[in-house]
mmCIF file of C-alpha atoms in Angstrom:
data_model
loop_
_atom_site.group_PDB
_atom_site.id
_atom_site.type_symbol
_atom_site.label_atom_id
_atom_site.label_comp_id
_atom_site.label_asym_id
_atom_site.label_seq_id
_atom_site.Cartn_x
_atom_site.Cartn_y
_atom_site.Cartn_z
ATOM 1 C CA MET A 1 172.412 101.390 65.240
ATOM 2 C CA ALA A 2 169.861 102.045 62.467
ATOM 3 C CA PHE A 3 167.791 99.267 61.022
ATOM 4 C CA ARG A 4 166.353 99.231 57.524
ATOM 5 C CA ARG A 5 162.835 97.888 57.090
ATOM 6 C CA ARG A 6 162.612 95.197 54.457
ATOM 7 C CA SER A 7 160.592 96.042 51.380
ATOM 8 C CA CYS A 8 157.653 93.656 51.390
ATOM 9 C CA THR A 9 153.992 93.978 50.466
ATOM 10 C CA PRO A 10 151.395 92.969 53.085
ATOM 11 C CA ALA A 11 150.286 90.054 50.908
ATOM 12 C CA ALA A 12 153.840 88.759 50.525
ATOM 13 C CA LEU A 13 154.499 89.091 54.233
ATOM 14 C CA ALA A 14 151.317 87.187 55.087
ATOM 15 C CA PHE A 15 152.292 84.407 52.666
ATOM 16 C CA PHE A 16 155.773 84.208 54.221
ATOM 17 C CA VAL A 17 154.305 84.010 57.718
ATOM 18 C CA LEU A 18 152.067 81.101 56.735
ATOM 19 C CA LEU A 19 155.045 79.201 55.394
ATOM 20 C CA LEU A 20 157.439 79.933 58.243
ATOM 21 C CA ALA A 21 158.134 77.080 60.653
ATOM 22 C CA GLY A 22 155.003 75.071 60.020
ATOM 23 C CA GLN A 23 152.431 77.835 60.411
ATOM 24 C CA SER A 24 148.814 76.766 60.156
ATOM 25 C CA THR A 25 146.348 77.809 57.508
ATOM 26 C CA ALA A 26 142.693 78.556 58.151
ATOM 27 C CA GLY A 27 140.861 75.751 59.916
ATOM 28 C CA GLU A 28 143.995 73.922 61.035
ATOM 29 C CA ASP A 29 144.500 74.012 64.788
ATOM 30 C CA GLN A 30 148.092 74.134 65.932
ATOM 31 C CA THR A 31 148.951 73.647 69.594
ATOM 32 C CA ALA A 32 151.851 75.249 71.428
ATOM 33 C CA VAL A 33 152.719 74.629 75.069
ATOM 34 C CA ILE A 34 154.816 76.436 77.655
ATOM 35 C CA TRP A 35 157.440 74.116 79.191
ATOM 36 C CA GLY A 36 159.897 74.824 81.977
ATOM 37 C CA ARG A 37 157.723 76.201 84.769
ATOM 38 C CA HIS A 38 157.493 73.078 86.962
ATOM 39 C CA GLY A 39 160.262 70.637 87.863
ATOM 40 C CA ASP A 40 157.827 67.725 87.944
ATOM 41 C CA GLU A 41 156.177 68.352 84.574
ATOM 42 C CA GLY A 42 158.439 65.799 82.894
ATOM 43 C CA THR A 43 161.214 66.328 80.384
ATOM 44 C CA LEU A 44 161.031 68.298 77.173
ATOM 45 C CA ARG A 45 161.456 65.052 75.261
ATOM 46 C CA GLU A 46 158.456 63.540 77.019
ATOM 47 C CA ALA A 47 156.335 66.558 76.132
ATOM 48 C CA CYS A 48 157.266 66.259 72.466
ATOM 49 C CA ASP A 49 156.702 62.513 72.423
ATOM 50 C CA THR A 50 153.039 62.947 73.431
ATOM 51 C CA GLY A 51 152.211 64.062 69.911
ATOM 52 C CA HIS A 52 149.965 66.772 71.373
ATOM 53 C CA TYR A 53 152.043 69.795 70.394
ATOM 54 C CA ASN A 54 153.375 71.423 67.244
ATOM 55 C CA THR A 55 155.440 73.924 69.238
ATOM 56 C CA VAL A 56 157.084 73.912 72.665
ATOM 57 C CA ILE A 57 158.094 77.189 74.285
ATOM 58 C CA ILE A 58 160.911 76.934 76.826
ATOM 59 C CA ALA A 59 160.366 79.475 79.607
ATOM 60 C CA PHE A 60 162.096 81.637 80.706
ATOM 61 C CA LEU A 61 165.311 83.526 80.104
ATOM 62 C CA SER A 62 164.385 85.740 83.048
ATOM 63 C CA VAL A 63 167.507 87.870 83.541
ATOM 64 C CA PHE A 64 168.913 90.043 80.751
ATOM 65 C CA GLY A 65 169.658 93.613 79.780
ATOM 66 C CA HIS A 66 172.326 94.477 82.348
ATOM 67 C CA GLY A 67 175.204 92.284 81.230
ATOM 68 C CA ARG A 68 173.845 89.278 83.135
ATOM 69 C CA TYR A 69 171.868 86.374 81.725
ATOM 70 C CA SER A 70 170.037 83.659 83.608
ATOM 71 C CA LEU A 71 167.624 80.856 82.739
ATOM 72 C CA ASP A 72 164.838 79.903 85.125
ATOM 73 C CA LEU A 73 163.671 76.401 84.200
ATOM 74 C CA SER A 74 162.366 75.367 87.620
ATOM 75 C CA GLY A 75 165.156 72.945 88.440
ATOM 76 C CA HIS A 76 165.246 71.054 85.146
ATOM 77 C CA ASP A 77 168.619 69.519 84.310
ATOM 78 C CA LEU A 78 170.071 71.765 81.606
ATOM 79 C CA ARG A 79 172.439 68.996 80.527
ATOM 80 C CA ARG A 80 169.471 67.115 79.063
ATOM 81 C CA VAL A 81 167.657 69.979 77.419
ATOM 82 C CA GLY A 82 169.944 70.355 74.394
ATOM 83 C CA ASN A 83 169.491 66.766 73.249
ATOM 84 C CA ASP A 84 165.762 67.035 73.927
ATOM 85 C CA ILE A 85 165.544 70.136 71.729
ATOM 86 C CA LYS A 86 167.145 68.253 68.845
ATOM 87 C CA HIS A 87 164.837 65.298 69.457
ATOM 88 C CA CYS A 88 161.769 67.561 69.298
ATOM 89 C CA GLN A 89 162.991 69.250 66.128
ATOM 90 C CA SER A 90 163.598 65.850 64.516
ATOM 91 C CA LYS A 91 159.860 65.245 64.961
ATOM 92 C CA GLY A 92 159.006 68.477 63.190
ATOM 93 C CA ILE A 93 158.203 70.360 66.400
ATOM 94 C CA VAL A 94 159.161 74.031 66.611
ATOM 95 C CA VAL A 95 161.163 74.909 69.740
ATOM 96 C CA LEU A 96 161.212 78.489 70.999
ATOM 97 C CA LEU A 97 162.913 80.205 73.925
ATOM 98 C CA SER A 98 160.742 82.693 75.803
ATOM 99 C CA ILE A 99 162.398 85.768 77.283
ATOM 100 C CA GLY A 100 160.965 87.737 80.183
ATOM 101 C CA GLY A 101 158.272 86.164 82.298
ATOM 102 C CA GLN A 102 156.342 87.175 85.376
ATOM 103 C CA GLY A 103 159.407 87.462 87.620
ATOM 104 C CA GLY A 104 163.118 87.899 87.147
ATOM 105 C CA ASP A 105 165.289 90.919 86.505
ATOM 106 C CA TYR A 106 165.126 92.110 82.932
ATOM 107 C CA SER A 107 164.850 95.307 80.927
ATOM 108 C CA LEU A 108 166.421 97.035 77.951
ATOM 109 C CA PRO A 109 167.725 100.338 79.330
ATOM 110 C CA SER A 110 169.506 101.471 76.168
ATOM 111 C CA SER A 111 170.133 100.702 72.524
ATOM 112 C CA ARG A 112 173.568 99.413 73.457
ATOM 113 C CA SER A 113 172.165 96.939 75.989
ATOM 114 C CA THR A 114 169.607 95.873 73.371
ATOM 115 C CA ALA A 115 172.368 95.092 70.890
ATOM 116 C CA ASP A 116 174.180 93.097 73.588
ATOM 117 C CA VAL A 117 171.038 91.069 74.364
ATOM 118 C CA ALA A 118 170.445 90.340 70.682
ATOM 119 C CA ASP A 119 174.052 89.246 70.281
ATOM 120 C CA ASN A 120 173.833 87.011 73.353
ATOM 121 C CA LEU A 121 170.594 85.374 72.212
ATOM 122 C CA TRP A 122 172.055 84.720 68.762
ATOM 123 C CA ASN A 123 175.294 83.211 70.032
ATOM 124 C CA SER A 124 174.010 81.451 73.163
ATOM 125 C CA PHE A 125 170.729 79.952 71.979
ATOM 126 C CA LEU A 126 170.296 80.423 68.236
ATOM 127 C CA ALA A 127 172.500 79.573 65.257
ATOM 128 C CA GLY A 128 175.392 81.879 66.103
ATOM 129 C CA ARG A 129 178.723 80.526 67.268
ATOM 130 C CA ARG A 130 181.310 82.734 68.907
ATOM 131 C CA LYS A 131 184.246 81.535 70.913
ATOM 132 C CA GLY A 132 183.883 82.146 74.618
ATOM 133 C CA VAL A 133 180.090 82.449 74.636
ATOM 134 C CA VAL A 134 178.423 79.883 76.884
ATOM 135 C CA ARG A 135 175.685 77.829 75.229
ATOM 136 C CA PRO A 136 173.401 76.437 77.978
ATOM 137 C CA PHE A 137 171.852 73.956 75.518
ATOM 138 C CA GLY A 138 175.151 72.914 73.953
ATOM 139 C CA ASN A 139 175.145 72.730 70.174
ATOM 140 C CA ALA A 140 171.347 72.647 70.001
ATOM 141 C CA ALA A 141 169.757 75.808 68.597
ATOM 142 C CA VAL A 142 166.197 76.881 69.231
ATOM 143 C CA ASP A 143 164.108 77.932 66.246
ATOM 144 C CA GLY A 144 163.202 81.334 67.554
ATOM 145 C CA ILE A 145 162.494 83.711 70.403
ATOM 146 C CA ASP A 146 159.217 84.448 72.166
ATOM 147 C CA PHE A 147 158.694 87.852 73.813
ATOM 148 C CA PHE A 148 156.846 87.412 77.127
ATOM 149 C CA ILE A 149 157.418 90.886 78.544
ATOM 150 C CA ASP A 150 155.445 91.256 81.737
ATOM 151 C CA ARG A 151 157.343 93.901 83.687
ATOM 152 C CA GLY A 152 159.174 97.147 83.149
ATOM 153 C CA SER A 153 158.730 99.433 80.168
ATOM 154 C CA GLY A 154 158.397 98.533 76.511
ATOM 155 C CA ASP A 155 161.430 100.564 75.526
ATOM 156 C CA HIS A 156 163.820 99.101 72.940
ATOM 157 C CA TYR A 157 161.967 95.808 72.382
ATOM 158 C CA ASP A 158 161.215 97.000 68.849
ATOM 159 C CA GLU A 159 164.974 97.346 68.316
ATOM 160 C CA LEU A 160 165.552 93.882 69.752
ATOM 161 C CA ALA A 161 162.925 92.392 67.439
ATOM 162 C CA ARG A 162 164.413 94.001 64.327
ATOM 163 C CA LYS A 163 167.932 92.978 65.267
ATOM 164 C CA LEU A 164 166.966 89.357 65.907
ATOM 165 C CA TYR A 165 164.905 89.266 62.723
ATOM 166 C CA SER A 166 167.909 90.455 60.745
ATOM 167 C CA TYR A 167 170.038 87.503 61.864
ATOM 168 C CA GLY A 168 170.026 84.810 59.224
ATOM 169 C CA GLY A 169 166.798 86.132 57.763
ATOM 170 C CA GLY A 170 168.002 87.293 54.375
ATOM 171 C CA LYS A 171 168.491 85.369 51.171
ATOM 172 C CA GLY A 172 171.366 82.934 51.491
ATOM 173 C CA LYS A 173 171.684 83.496 55.236
ATOM 174 C CA GLY A 174 169.939 80.390 56.553
ATOM 175 C CA LYS A 175 166.457 79.714 57.817
ATOM 176 C CA GLY A 176 166.145 82.887 59.818
ATOM 177 C CA VAL A 177 164.933 83.622 63.324
ATOM 178 C CA MET A 178 161.289 83.067 64.116
ATOM 179 C CA LEU A 179 159.805 85.665 66.465
ATOM 180 C CA THR A 180 156.640 85.291 68.508
ATOM 181 C CA ALA A 181 155.033 87.306 71.283
ATOM 182 C CA THR A 182 152.848 86.343 74.222
ATOM 183 C CA PRO A 183 151.071 89.554 75.258
ATOM 184 C CA ARG A 184 148.410 90.148 77.850
ATOM 185 C CA CYS A 185 144.872 90.041 76.536
ATOM 186 C CA ARG A 186 144.081 93.732 77.029
ATOM 187 C CA PHE A 187 144.566 95.494 73.705
ATOM 188 C CA PRO A 188 147.027 96.963 73.131
ATOM 189 C CA ASP A 189 149.698 95.517 75.374
ATOM 190 C CA ARG A 190 151.695 98.658 76.159
ATOM 191 C CA ARG A 191 154.922 96.753 76.784
ATOM 192 C CA LEU A 192 154.833 95.025 73.404
ATOM 193 C CA GLU A 193 152.995 97.571 71.271
ATOM 194 C CA LYS A 194 156.093 99.102 69.675
ATOM 195 C CA ALA A 195 157.718 95.716 69.121
ATOM 196 C CA LEU A 196 154.641 94.309 67.407
ATOM 197 C CA ALA A 197 154.415 97.397 65.205
ATOM 198 C CA THR A 198 157.636 96.266 63.483
ATOM 199 C CA GLY A 199 155.639 93.603 61.635
ATOM 200 C CA VAL A 200 158.302 90.924 62.092
ATOM 201 C CA PHE A 201 156.398 88.625 64.474
ATOM 202 C CA ALA A 202 155.177 85.394 62.919
ATOM 203 C CA ARG A 203 152.863 84.551 65.831
ATOM 204 C CA ILE A 204 151.042 86.306 68.639
ATOM 205 C CA HIS A 205 149.850 84.148 71.551
ATOM 206 C CA VAL A 206 147.151 86.258 73.225
ATOM 207 C CA ARG A 207 146.767 85.330 76.886
ATOM 208 C CA MET A 208 143.018 84.890 77.321
ATOM 209 C CA PHE A 209 143.489 84.760 81.068
ATOM 210 C CA GLY A 210 144.920 86.886 83.825
ATOM 211 C CA ASP A 211 143.800 90.018 85.590
ATOM 212 C CA ASP A 212 141.763 91.649 82.804
ATOM 213 C CA VAL A 213 138.119 90.816 83.513
ATOM 214 C CA ASN A 214 136.935 92.388 80.247
ATOM 215 C CA CYS A 215 139.051 89.969 78.227
ATOM 216 C CA THR A 216 138.029 86.830 80.073
ATOM 217 C CA ALA A 217 134.356 87.858 80.010
ATOM 218 C CA ALA A 218 134.385 88.524 76.263
ATOM 219 C CA PRO A 219 137.191 86.381 74.811
ATOM 220 C CA ARG A 220 135.896 86.373 71.241
ATOM 221 C CA GLU A 221 135.800 90.168 71.006
ATOM 222 C CA SER A 222 139.247 90.359 72.584
ATOM 223 C CA TRP A 223 140.794 87.870 70.161
ATOM 224 C CA GLU A 224 139.202 89.634 67.189
ATOM 225 C CA LYS A 225 140.846 92.937 68.167
ATOM 226 C CA TRP A 226 144.253 91.307 68.037
ATOM 227 C CA ALA A 227 143.532 89.439 64.811
ATOM 228 C CA ALA A 228 142.320 92.600 63.083
ATOM 229 C CA ALA A 229 145.314 94.629 64.258
ATOM 230 C CA TYR A 230 147.917 92.103 63.060
ATOM 231 C CA PRO A 231 146.554 90.381 59.932
ATOM 232 C CA ALA A 232 150.016 89.210 58.816
ATOM 233 C CA SER A 233 150.641 87.317 62.081
ATOM 234 C CA GLN A 234 149.116 84.042 63.182
ATOM 235 C CA VAL A 235 147.094 84.867 66.297
ATOM 236 C CA TYR A 236 146.752 82.113 68.896
ATOM 237 C CA LEU A 237 144.417 81.660 71.840
ATOM 238 C CA GLY A 238 146.510 81.564 75.007
ATOM 239 C CA LEU A 239 144.654 79.275 77.429
ATOM 240 C CA VAL A 240 145.174 77.857 80.896
ATOM 241 C CA ALA A 241 144.849 74.072 81.126
ATOM 242 C CA SER A 242 143.074 73.908 84.486
ATOM 243 C CA SER A 243 140.589 75.844 86.590
ATOM 244 C CA GLU A 244 143.212 75.668 89.363
ATOM 245 C CA GLN A 245 145.356 78.153 87.473
ATOM 246 C CA ASP A 246 143.125 81.094 86.715
ATOM 247 C CA PRO A 247 139.475 82.265 86.819
ATOM 248 C CA GLY A 248 139.712 82.777 83.058
ATOM 249 C CA TYR A 249 139.792 79.007 82.453
ATOM 250 C CA LEU A 250 137.538 77.897 79.585
ATOM 251 C CA SER A 251 136.572 74.226 79.604
ATOM 252 C CA PRO A 252 136.586 72.520 76.180
ATOM 253 C CA LYS A 253 132.872 72.791 75.389
ATOM 254 C CA PRO A 254 132.460 76.512 76.164
ATOM 255 C CA LEU A 255 135.791 77.142 74.451
ATOM 256 C CA TYR A 256 134.432 75.681 71.249
ATOM 257 C CA TYR A 257 130.904 77.073 71.277
ATOM 258 C CA THR A 258 131.711 80.592 72.449
ATOM 259 C CA LEU A 259 134.967 81.101 70.628
ATOM 260 C CA VAL A 260 136.654 78.529 68.391
ATOM 261 C CA MET A 261 133.671 77.828 66.147
ATOM 262 C CA TYR A 262 133.526 81.517 65.212
ATOM 263 C CA ILE A 263 137.193 82.132 64.508
ATOM 264 C CA ARG A 264 138.719 78.861 63.322
ATOM 265 C CA ASP A 265 138.276 79.736 59.627
ATOM 266 C CA ARG A 266 139.912 83.142 59.895
ATOM 267 C CA LEU A 267 143.048 83.326 57.789
ATOM 268 C CA ASN A 268 145.242 84.353 60.703
ATOM 269 C CA TYR A 269 143.820 82.056 63.379
ATOM 270 C CA GLY A 270 146.819 80.043 64.527
ATOM 271 C CA GLY A 271 145.478 77.639 67.139
ATOM 272 C CA LYS A 272 145.983 77.301 70.892
ATOM 273 C CA MET A 273 148.869 78.105 73.211
ATOM 274 C CA ILE A 274 148.573 76.158 76.471
ATOM 275 C CA TRP A 275 149.845 77.471 79.808
ATOM 276 C CA ASP A 276 151.442 75.134 80.801
ATOM 277 C CA ARG A 277 152.811 71.606 80.322
ATOM 278 C CA TYR A 278 152.484 70.709 84.030
ATOM 279 C CA TYR A 279 148.739 71.313 84.131
ATOM 280 C CA ASP A 280 148.140 70.008 80.627
ATOM 281 C CA LYS A 281 149.807 66.767 81.682
ATOM 282 C CA LYS A 282 147.308 66.544 84.569
ATOM 283 C CA THR A 283 144.190 67.419 82.564
ATOM 284 C CA ASP A 284 144.916 66.510 78.912
ATOM 285 C CA TYR A 285 143.337 69.858 78.080
ATOM 286 C CA SER A 286 145.221 70.087 74.777
ATOM 287 C CA ILE A 287 143.399 67.034 73.435
ATOM 288 C CA GLY A 288 140.017 67.669 75.055
ATOM 289 C CA LYS A 289 137.027 67.149 72.804
ATOM 290 C CA LEU A 290 135.550 70.483 71.820
ATOM 291 C CA ILE A 291 132.105 69.169 70.944
#
């Protein structure tokens, strides 16, 4: 299936991105958090009720692309999640569903499978309604989809992004589908490079942790590469909440003085994305004083 690129100037696209789903403007820190990776991290409702987060990212839809779909939410009771999503949204918090992850069985082997995945995401988790399609979160609809593609090739994710973006995104078709990506720090992320080139991603959460020593040793330079490459997207700092999680952990004071103070006034600085709610609950990293 062919997709037509929308006619939009870079300035107009940047303005739209800043308006979409509570995006920040320069100097305003937003905080997103990954939820769903630990059964004892508390409920989604509890995370939203802390007042610490502007966005929660439910992770992960870890099986897709071969006619099978499966959520991995670390033992959380799915019967509660739908009502919790609506509760979070009633507080003005953006709720996203992340697809992919560090395990699972997922890929997009063909354009046909890509169309099937887009259709399933729209009807199972977003605003679509089609008889016979199971909705794990009931009548609750997430606000958008996060691409956390950490295995396999990057084939067809650009098609998936365009297809999802086309759902409900036009005039008179509703609020649209918000798309975000959570790439590895090393630039470019080969699995997401083609998808990000579509220009339809409102946010990019750059993981400033992991197995790339160059990124964790020079986080400012790494973030600036991403920000320069995607000026129409809000670019977030993806951070671990505890030194237990990763050697790339930045405690609040070094985080501020080596990084945040230099980039917080950039037009496309979005804020922080915390990995994850379990460790943030233990450390209160998301509200740590930076000075």
